PDB file of C-alpha atoms and ligand atoms in Angstrom:
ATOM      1  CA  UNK A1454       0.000   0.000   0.000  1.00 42.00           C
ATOM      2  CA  UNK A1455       2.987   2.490   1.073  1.00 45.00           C
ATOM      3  CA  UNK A1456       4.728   1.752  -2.060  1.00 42.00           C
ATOM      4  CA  UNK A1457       1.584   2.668  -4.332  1.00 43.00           C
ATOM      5  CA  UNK A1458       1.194   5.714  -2.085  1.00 41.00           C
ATOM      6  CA  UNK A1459       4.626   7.137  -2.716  1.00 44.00           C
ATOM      7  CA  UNK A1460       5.022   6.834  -6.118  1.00 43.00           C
ATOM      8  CA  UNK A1461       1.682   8.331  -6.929  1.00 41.00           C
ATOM      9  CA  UNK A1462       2.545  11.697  -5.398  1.00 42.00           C
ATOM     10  CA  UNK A1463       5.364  11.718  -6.910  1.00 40.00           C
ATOM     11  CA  UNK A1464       4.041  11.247 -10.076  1.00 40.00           C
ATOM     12  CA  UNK A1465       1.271  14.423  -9.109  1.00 40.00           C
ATOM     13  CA  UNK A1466       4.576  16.100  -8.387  1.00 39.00           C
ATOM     14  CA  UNK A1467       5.837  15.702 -12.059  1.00 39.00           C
ATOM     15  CA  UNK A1468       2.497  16.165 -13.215  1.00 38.00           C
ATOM     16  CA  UNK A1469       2.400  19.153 -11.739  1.00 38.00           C
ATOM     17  CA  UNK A1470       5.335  19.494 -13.763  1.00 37.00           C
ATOM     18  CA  UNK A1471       7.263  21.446 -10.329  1.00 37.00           C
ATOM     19  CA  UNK A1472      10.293  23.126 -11.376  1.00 36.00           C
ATOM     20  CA  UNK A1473      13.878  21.035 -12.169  1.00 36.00           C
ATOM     21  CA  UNK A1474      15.117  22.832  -8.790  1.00 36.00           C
ATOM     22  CA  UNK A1475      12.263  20.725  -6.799  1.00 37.00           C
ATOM     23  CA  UNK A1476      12.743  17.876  -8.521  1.00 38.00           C
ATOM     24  CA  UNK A1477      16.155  17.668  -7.765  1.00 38.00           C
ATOM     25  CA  UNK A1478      15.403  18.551  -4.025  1.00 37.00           C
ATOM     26  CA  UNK A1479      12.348  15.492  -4.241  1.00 37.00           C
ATOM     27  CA  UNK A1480      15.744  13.183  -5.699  1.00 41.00           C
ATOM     28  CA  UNK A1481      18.068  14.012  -2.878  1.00 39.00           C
ATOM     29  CA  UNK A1482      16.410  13.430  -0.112  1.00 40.00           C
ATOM     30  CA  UNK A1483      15.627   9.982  -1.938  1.00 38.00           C
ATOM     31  CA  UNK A1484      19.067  10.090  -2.458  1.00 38.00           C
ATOM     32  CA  UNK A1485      19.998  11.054   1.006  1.00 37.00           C
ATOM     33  CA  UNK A1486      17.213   8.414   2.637  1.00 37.00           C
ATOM     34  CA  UNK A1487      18.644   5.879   0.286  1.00 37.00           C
ATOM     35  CA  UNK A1488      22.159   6.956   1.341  1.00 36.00           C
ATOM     36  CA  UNK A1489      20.840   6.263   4.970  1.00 37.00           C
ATOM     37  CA  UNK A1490      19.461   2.911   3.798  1.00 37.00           C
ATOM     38  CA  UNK A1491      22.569   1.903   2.478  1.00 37.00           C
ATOM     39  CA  UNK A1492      24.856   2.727   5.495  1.00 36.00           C
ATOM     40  CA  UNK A1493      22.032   1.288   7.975  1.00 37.00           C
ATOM     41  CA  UNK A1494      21.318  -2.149   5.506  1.00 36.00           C
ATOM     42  CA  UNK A1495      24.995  -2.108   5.764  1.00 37.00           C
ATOM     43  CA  UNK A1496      25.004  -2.760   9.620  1.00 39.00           C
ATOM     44  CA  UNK A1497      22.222  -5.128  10.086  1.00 40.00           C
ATOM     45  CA  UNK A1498      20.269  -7.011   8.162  1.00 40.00           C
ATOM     46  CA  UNK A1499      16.922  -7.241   9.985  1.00 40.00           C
ATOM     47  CA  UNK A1500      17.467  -2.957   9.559  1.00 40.00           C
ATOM     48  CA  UNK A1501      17.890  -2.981   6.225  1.00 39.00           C
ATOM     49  CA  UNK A1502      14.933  -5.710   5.387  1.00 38.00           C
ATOM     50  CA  UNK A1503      12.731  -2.689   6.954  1.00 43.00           C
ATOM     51  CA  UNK A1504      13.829   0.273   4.404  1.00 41.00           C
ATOM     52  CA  UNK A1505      14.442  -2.039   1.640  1.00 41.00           C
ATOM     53  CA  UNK A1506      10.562  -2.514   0.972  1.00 41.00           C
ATOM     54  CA  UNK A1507       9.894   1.045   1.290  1.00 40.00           C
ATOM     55  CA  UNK A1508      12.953   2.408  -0.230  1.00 40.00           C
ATOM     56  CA  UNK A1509      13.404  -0.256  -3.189  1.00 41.00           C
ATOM     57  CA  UNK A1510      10.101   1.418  -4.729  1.00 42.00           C
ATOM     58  CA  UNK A1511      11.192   5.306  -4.176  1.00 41.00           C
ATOM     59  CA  UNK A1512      14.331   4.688  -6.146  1.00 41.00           C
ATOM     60  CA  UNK A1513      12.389   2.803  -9.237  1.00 40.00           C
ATOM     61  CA  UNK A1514      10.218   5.641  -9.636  1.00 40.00           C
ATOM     62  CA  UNK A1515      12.807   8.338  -8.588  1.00 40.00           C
ATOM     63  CA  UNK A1516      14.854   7.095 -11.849  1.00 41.00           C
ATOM     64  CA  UNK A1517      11.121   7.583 -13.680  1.00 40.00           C
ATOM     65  CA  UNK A1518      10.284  11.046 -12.692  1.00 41.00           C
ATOM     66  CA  UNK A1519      13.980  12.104 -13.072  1.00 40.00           C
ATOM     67  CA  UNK A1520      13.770  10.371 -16.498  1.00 40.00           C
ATOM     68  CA  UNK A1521      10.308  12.328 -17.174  1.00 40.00           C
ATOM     69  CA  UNK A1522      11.671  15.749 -16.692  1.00 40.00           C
ATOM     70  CA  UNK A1523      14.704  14.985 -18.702  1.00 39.00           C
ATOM     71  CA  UNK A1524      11.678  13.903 -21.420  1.00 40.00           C
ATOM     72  CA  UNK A1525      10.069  17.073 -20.457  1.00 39.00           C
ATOM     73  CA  UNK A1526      13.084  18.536 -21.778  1.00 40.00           C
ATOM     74  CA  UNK A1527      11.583  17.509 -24.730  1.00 39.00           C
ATOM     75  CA  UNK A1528      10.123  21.728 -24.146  1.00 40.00           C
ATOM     76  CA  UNK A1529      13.755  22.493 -24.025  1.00 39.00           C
ATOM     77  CA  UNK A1530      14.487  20.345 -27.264  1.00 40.00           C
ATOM     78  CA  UNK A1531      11.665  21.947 -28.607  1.00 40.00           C
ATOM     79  CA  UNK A1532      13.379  25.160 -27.837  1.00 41.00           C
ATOM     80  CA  UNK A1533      16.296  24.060 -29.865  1.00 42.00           C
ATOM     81  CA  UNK A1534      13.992  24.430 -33.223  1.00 44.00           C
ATOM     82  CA  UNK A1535      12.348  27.640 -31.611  1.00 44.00           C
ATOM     83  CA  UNK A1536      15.654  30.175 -32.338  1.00 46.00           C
ATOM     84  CA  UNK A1537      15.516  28.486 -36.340  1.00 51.00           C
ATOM     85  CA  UNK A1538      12.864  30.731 -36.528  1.00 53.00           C
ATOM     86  CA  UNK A1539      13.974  34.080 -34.606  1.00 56.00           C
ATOM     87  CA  UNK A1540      17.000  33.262 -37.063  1.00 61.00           C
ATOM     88  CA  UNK A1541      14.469  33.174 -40.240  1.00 64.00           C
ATOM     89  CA  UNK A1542      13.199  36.174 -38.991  1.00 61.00           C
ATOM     90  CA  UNK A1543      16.355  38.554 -38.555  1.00 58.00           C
ATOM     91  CA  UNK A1544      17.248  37.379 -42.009  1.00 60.00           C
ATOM     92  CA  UNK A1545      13.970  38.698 -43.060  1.00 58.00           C
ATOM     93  CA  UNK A1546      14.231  41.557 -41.024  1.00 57.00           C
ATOM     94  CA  UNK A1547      18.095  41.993 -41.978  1.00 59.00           C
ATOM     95  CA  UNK A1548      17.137  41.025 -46.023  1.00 57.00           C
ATOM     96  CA  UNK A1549      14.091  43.154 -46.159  1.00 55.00           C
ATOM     97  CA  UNK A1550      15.704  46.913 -45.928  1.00 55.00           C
ATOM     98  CA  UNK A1551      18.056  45.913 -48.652  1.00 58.00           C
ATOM     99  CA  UNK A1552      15.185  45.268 -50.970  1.00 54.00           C
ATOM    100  CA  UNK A1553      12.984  48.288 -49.794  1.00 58.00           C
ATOM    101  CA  UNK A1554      13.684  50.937 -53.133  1.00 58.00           C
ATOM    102  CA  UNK A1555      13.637  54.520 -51.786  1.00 72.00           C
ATOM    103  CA  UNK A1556      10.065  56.225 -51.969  1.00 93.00           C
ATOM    104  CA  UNK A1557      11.060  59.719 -50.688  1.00 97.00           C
ATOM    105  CA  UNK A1558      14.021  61.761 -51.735  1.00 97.00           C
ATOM    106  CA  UNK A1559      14.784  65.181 -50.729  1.00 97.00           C
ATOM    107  CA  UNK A1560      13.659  67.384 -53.547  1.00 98.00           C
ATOM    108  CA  UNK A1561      17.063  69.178 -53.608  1.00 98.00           C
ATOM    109  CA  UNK A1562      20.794  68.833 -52.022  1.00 96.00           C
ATOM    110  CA  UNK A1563      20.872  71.750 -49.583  1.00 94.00           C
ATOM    111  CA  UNK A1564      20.125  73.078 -45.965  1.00 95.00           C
ATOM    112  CA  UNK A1565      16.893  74.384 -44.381  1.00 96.00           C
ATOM    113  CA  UNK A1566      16.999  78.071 -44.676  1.00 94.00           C
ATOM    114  CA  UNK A1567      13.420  78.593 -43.583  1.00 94.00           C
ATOM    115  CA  UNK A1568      10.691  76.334 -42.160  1.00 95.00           C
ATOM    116  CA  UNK A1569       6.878  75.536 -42.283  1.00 97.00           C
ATOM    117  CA  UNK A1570       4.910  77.977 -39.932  1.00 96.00           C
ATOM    118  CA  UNK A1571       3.277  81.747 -39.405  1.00 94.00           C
ATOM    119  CA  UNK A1572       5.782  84.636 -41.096  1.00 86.00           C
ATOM    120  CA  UNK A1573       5.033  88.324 -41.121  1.00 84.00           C
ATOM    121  CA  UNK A1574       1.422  87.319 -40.460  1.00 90.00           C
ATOM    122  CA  UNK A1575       1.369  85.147 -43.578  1.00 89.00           C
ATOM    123  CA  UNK A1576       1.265  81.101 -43.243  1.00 93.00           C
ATOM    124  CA  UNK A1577       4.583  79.721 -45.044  1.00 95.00           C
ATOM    125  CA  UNK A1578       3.087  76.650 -45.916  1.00 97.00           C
ATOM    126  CA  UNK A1579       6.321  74.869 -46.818  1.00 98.00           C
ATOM    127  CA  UNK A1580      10.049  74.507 -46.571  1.00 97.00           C
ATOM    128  CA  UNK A1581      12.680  76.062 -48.002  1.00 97.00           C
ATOM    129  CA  UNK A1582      16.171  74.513 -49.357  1.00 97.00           C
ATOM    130  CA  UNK A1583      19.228  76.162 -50.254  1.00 97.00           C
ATOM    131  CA  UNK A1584      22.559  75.590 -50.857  1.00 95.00           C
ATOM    132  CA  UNK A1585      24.040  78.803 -51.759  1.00 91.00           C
ATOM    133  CA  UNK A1586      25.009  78.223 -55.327  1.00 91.00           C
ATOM    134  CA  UNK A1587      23.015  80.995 -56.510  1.00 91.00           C
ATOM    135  CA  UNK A1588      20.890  78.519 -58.475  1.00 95.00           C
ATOM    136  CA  UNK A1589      20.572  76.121 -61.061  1.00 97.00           C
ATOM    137  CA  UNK A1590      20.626  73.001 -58.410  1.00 98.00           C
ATOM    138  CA  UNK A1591      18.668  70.449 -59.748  1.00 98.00           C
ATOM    139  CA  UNK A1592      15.108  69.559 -58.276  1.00 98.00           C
ATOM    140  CA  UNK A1593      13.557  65.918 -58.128  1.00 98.00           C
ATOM    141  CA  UNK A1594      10.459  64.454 -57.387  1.00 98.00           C
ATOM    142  CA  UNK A1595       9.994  63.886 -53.892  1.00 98.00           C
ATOM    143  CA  UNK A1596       8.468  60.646 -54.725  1.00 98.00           C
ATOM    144  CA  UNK A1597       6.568  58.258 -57.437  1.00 97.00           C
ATOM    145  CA  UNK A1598       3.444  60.085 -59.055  1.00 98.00           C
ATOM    146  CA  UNK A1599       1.614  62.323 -61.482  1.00 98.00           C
ATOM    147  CA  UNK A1600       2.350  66.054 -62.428  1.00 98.00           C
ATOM    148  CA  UNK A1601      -0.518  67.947 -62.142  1.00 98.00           C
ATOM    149  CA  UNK A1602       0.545  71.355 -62.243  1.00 98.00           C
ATOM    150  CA  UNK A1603       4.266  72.938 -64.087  1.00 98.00           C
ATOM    151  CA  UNK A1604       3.377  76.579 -64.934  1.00 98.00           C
ATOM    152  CA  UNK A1605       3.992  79.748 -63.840  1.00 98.00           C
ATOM    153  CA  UNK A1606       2.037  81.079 -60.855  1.00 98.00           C
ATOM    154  CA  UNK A1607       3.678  84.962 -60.978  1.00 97.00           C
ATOM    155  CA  UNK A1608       2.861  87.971 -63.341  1.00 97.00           C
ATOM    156  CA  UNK A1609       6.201  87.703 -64.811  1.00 96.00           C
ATOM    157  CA  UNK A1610       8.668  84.224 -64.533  1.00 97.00           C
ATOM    158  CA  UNK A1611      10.923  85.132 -67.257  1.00 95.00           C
ATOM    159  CA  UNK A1612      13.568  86.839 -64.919  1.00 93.00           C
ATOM    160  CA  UNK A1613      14.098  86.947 -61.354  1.00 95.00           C
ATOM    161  CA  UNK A1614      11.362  87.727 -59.138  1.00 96.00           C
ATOM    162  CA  UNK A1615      11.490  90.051 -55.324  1.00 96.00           C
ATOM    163  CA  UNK A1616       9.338  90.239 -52.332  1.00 94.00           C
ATOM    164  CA  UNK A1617       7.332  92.747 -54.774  1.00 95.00           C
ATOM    165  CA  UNK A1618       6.303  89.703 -56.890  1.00 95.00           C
ATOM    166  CA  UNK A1619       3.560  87.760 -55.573  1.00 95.00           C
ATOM    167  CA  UNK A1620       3.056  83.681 -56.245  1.00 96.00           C
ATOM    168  CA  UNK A1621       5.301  81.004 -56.545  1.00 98.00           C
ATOM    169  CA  UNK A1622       6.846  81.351 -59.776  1.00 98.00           C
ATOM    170  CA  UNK A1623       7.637  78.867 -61.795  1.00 98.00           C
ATOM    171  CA  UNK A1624       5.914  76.142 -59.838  1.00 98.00           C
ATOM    172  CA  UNK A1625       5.327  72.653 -60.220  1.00 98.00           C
ATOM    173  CA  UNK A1626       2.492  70.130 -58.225  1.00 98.00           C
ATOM    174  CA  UNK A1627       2.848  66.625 -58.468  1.00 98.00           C
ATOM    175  CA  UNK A1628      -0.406  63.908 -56.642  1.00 98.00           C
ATOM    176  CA  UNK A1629       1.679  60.915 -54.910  1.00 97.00           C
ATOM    177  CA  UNK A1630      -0.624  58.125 -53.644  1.00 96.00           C
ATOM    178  CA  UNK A1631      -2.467  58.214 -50.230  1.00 94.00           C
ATOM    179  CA  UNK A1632      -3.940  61.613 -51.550  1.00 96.00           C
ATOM    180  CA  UNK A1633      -0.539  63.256 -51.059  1.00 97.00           C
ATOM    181  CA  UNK A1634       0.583  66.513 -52.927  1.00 98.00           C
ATOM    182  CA  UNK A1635       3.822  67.507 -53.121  1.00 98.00           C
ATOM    183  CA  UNK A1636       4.706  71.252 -54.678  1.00 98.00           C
ATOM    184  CA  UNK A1637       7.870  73.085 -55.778  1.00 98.00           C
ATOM    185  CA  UNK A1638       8.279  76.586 -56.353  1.00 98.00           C
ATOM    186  CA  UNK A1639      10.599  79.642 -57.352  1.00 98.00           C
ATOM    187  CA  UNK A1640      12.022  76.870 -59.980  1.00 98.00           C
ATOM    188  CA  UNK A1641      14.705  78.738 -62.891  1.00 98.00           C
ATOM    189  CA  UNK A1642      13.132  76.066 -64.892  1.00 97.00           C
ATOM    190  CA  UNK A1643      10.902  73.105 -65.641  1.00 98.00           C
ATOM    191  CA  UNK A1644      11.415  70.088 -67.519  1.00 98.00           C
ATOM    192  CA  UNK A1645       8.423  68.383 -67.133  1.00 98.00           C
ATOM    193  CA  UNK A1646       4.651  68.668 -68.087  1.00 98.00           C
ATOM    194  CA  UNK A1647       0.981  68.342 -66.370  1.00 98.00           C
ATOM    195  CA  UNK A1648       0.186  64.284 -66.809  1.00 98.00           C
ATOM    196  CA  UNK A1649       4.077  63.015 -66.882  1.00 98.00           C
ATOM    197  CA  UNK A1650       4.494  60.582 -63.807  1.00 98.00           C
ATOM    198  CA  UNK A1651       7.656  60.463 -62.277  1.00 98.00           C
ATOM    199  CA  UNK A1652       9.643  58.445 -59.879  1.00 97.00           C
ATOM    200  CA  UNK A1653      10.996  59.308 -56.768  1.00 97.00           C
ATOM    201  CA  UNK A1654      14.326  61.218 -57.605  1.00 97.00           C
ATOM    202  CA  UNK A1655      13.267  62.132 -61.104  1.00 97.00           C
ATOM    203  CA  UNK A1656      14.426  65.730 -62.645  1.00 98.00           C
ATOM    204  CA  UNK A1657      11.623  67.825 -62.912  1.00 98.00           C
ATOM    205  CA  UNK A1658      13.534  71.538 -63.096  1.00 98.00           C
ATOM    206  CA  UNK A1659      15.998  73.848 -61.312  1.00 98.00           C
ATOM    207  CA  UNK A1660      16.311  75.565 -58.573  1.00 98.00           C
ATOM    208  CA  UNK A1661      15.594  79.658 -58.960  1.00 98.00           C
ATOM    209  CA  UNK A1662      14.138  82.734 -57.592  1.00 98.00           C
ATOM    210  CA  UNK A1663      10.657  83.448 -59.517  1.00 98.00           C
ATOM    211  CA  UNK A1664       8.271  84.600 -58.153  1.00 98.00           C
ATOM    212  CA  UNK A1665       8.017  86.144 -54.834  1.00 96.00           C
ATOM    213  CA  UNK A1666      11.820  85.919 -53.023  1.00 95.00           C
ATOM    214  CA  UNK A1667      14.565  87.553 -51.717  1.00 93.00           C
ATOM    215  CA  UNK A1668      16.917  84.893 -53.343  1.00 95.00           C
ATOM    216  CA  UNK A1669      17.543  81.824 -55.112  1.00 97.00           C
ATOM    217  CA  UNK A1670      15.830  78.387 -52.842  1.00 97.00           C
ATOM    218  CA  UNK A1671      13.773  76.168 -53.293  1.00 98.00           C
ATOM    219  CA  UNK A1672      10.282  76.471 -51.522  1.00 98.00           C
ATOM    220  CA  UNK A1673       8.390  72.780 -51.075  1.00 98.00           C
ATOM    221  CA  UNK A1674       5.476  72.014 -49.515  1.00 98.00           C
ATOM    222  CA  UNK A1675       3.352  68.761 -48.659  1.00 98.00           C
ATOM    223  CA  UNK A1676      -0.109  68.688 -48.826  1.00 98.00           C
ATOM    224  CA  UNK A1677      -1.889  65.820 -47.140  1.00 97.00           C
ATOM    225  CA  UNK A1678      -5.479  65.667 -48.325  1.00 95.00           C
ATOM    226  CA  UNK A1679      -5.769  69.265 -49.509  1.00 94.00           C
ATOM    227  CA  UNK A1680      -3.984  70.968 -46.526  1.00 96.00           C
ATOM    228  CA  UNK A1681      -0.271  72.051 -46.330  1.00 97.00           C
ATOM    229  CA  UNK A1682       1.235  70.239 -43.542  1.00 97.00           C
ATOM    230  CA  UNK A1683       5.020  70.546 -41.861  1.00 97.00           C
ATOM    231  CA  UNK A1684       7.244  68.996 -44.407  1.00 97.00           C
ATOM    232  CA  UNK A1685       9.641  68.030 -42.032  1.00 97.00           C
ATOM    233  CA  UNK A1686       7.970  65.591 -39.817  1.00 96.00           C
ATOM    234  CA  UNK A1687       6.632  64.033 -43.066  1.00 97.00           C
ATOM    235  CA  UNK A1688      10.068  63.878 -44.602  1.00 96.00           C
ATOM    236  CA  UNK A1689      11.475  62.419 -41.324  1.00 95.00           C
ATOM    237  CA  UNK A1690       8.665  59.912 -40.943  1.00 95.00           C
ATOM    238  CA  UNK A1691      10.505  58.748 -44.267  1.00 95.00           C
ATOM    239  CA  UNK A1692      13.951  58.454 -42.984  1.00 94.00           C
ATOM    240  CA  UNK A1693      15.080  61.812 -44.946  1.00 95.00           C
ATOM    241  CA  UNK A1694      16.292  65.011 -42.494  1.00 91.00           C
ATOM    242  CA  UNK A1695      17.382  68.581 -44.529  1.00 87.00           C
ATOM    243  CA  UNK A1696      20.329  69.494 -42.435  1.00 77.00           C
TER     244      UNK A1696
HETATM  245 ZN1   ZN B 782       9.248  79.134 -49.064  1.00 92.48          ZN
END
């Protein structure tokens, strides 16, 4: 009866599935108890007749539950195949950048020299780039899409233009997908036309001072479903910082 007794808590011990750290403390004082039955079967037999029922059971399921856990490593074999796929997944992860093709460029190499917000009571509704060459830097498509606008938006765009001058010059709109605009103005020049699509990084003109300016930049804004929004936040949501 004892024997049965023992051996079926310790099997609702390893059912319980306790922790390798109680197992081994349930095996040593097996160990220790069977250590003690040893040294006291070793002084009399009568003694060791006693423990030898009770203990002889303990160790043949000790050696079962010990051999249990070690199959409930089977979890920690089953861990083995678990970092396969973490690996799979950083090579994705590590793969997928390299295949990404750039969607947003800067529009033109050069530094901020004025940014999005309220001026002289008037709502500068974009960014401006320069770079100090004086113009003639050339000015690419922000990103994929559709001219929809390359004209110009002043009285005069035939030769530089002064704070006198009202509109953007020579300026050019271009729809992206996701109901994004993007615009360019004060360009020297245009080289393409309303309905062209372009690619992110295409030429569409140079840089100039049409319109209404106090110097040669580029002015670009975004437009997110009809209203001008900060161009820089949008640029660095797409990795790309005017510095
Ligand atoms: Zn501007």
């Amino acid at each position: 009866m004892h024997p049965w007794i023992r051996p079926a808590r310790v099997v609702l011990a390893t059912s319980a599935l306790a922790l390798a750290g109680t197992l081994t403390a349930a095996q040593s004082p097996l160990g220790a108890l069977a250590a003690a039955g040893g040294g006291a079967g070793a002084m009399p037999s009568p003694a060791a007749a006693h423990p030898s029922p009770s203990v002889s059971p303990a160790p043949s399921v000790s050696p079962a539950p010990s051999l249990s856990p070690s199959a409930s490593l089977s979890p920690s074999a089953s861990a083995s195949p678990s970092p396969a796929p973490t690996r799979n997944a950083a090579r994705a992860a590590r793969s997928a950048p390299r295949r990404v093709v750039p969607r947003w460029v800067l529009p033109m190499r050069g530094s901020l020299s004025s940014g999005f917000g309220v001026r002289w009571g008037v709502l500068h509704a974009g960014i401006d780039l320069a770079n100090g060459s004086g113009g003639g830097s050339p000015v690419f498509a922000a990103s994929a899409g559709t001219v929809t606008a390359a004209r110009c938006t002043s009285p005069d765009c035939s030769h530089r233009g002064s704070l006198a001058m009202p509109g953007y010059g020579n300026m050019i709109d271009i729809a992206h997908a996701g109901g994004v605009t993007t615009r360019y103005g004060h360009l020297e020049r245009m080289v393409v036309r309303p309905g062209q699509h372009v690619v992110a990084g295409s030429l569409i003109g140079f840089e100039g001072a049409t319109g209404n300016v106090t110097g040669a930049h580029l002015h670009f804004e975004v437009h997110v479903g009809g209203s001008a929004i900060n161009p820089l936040p949008f640029l660095r949501a797409h990795g790309l910082s005017p510095h």
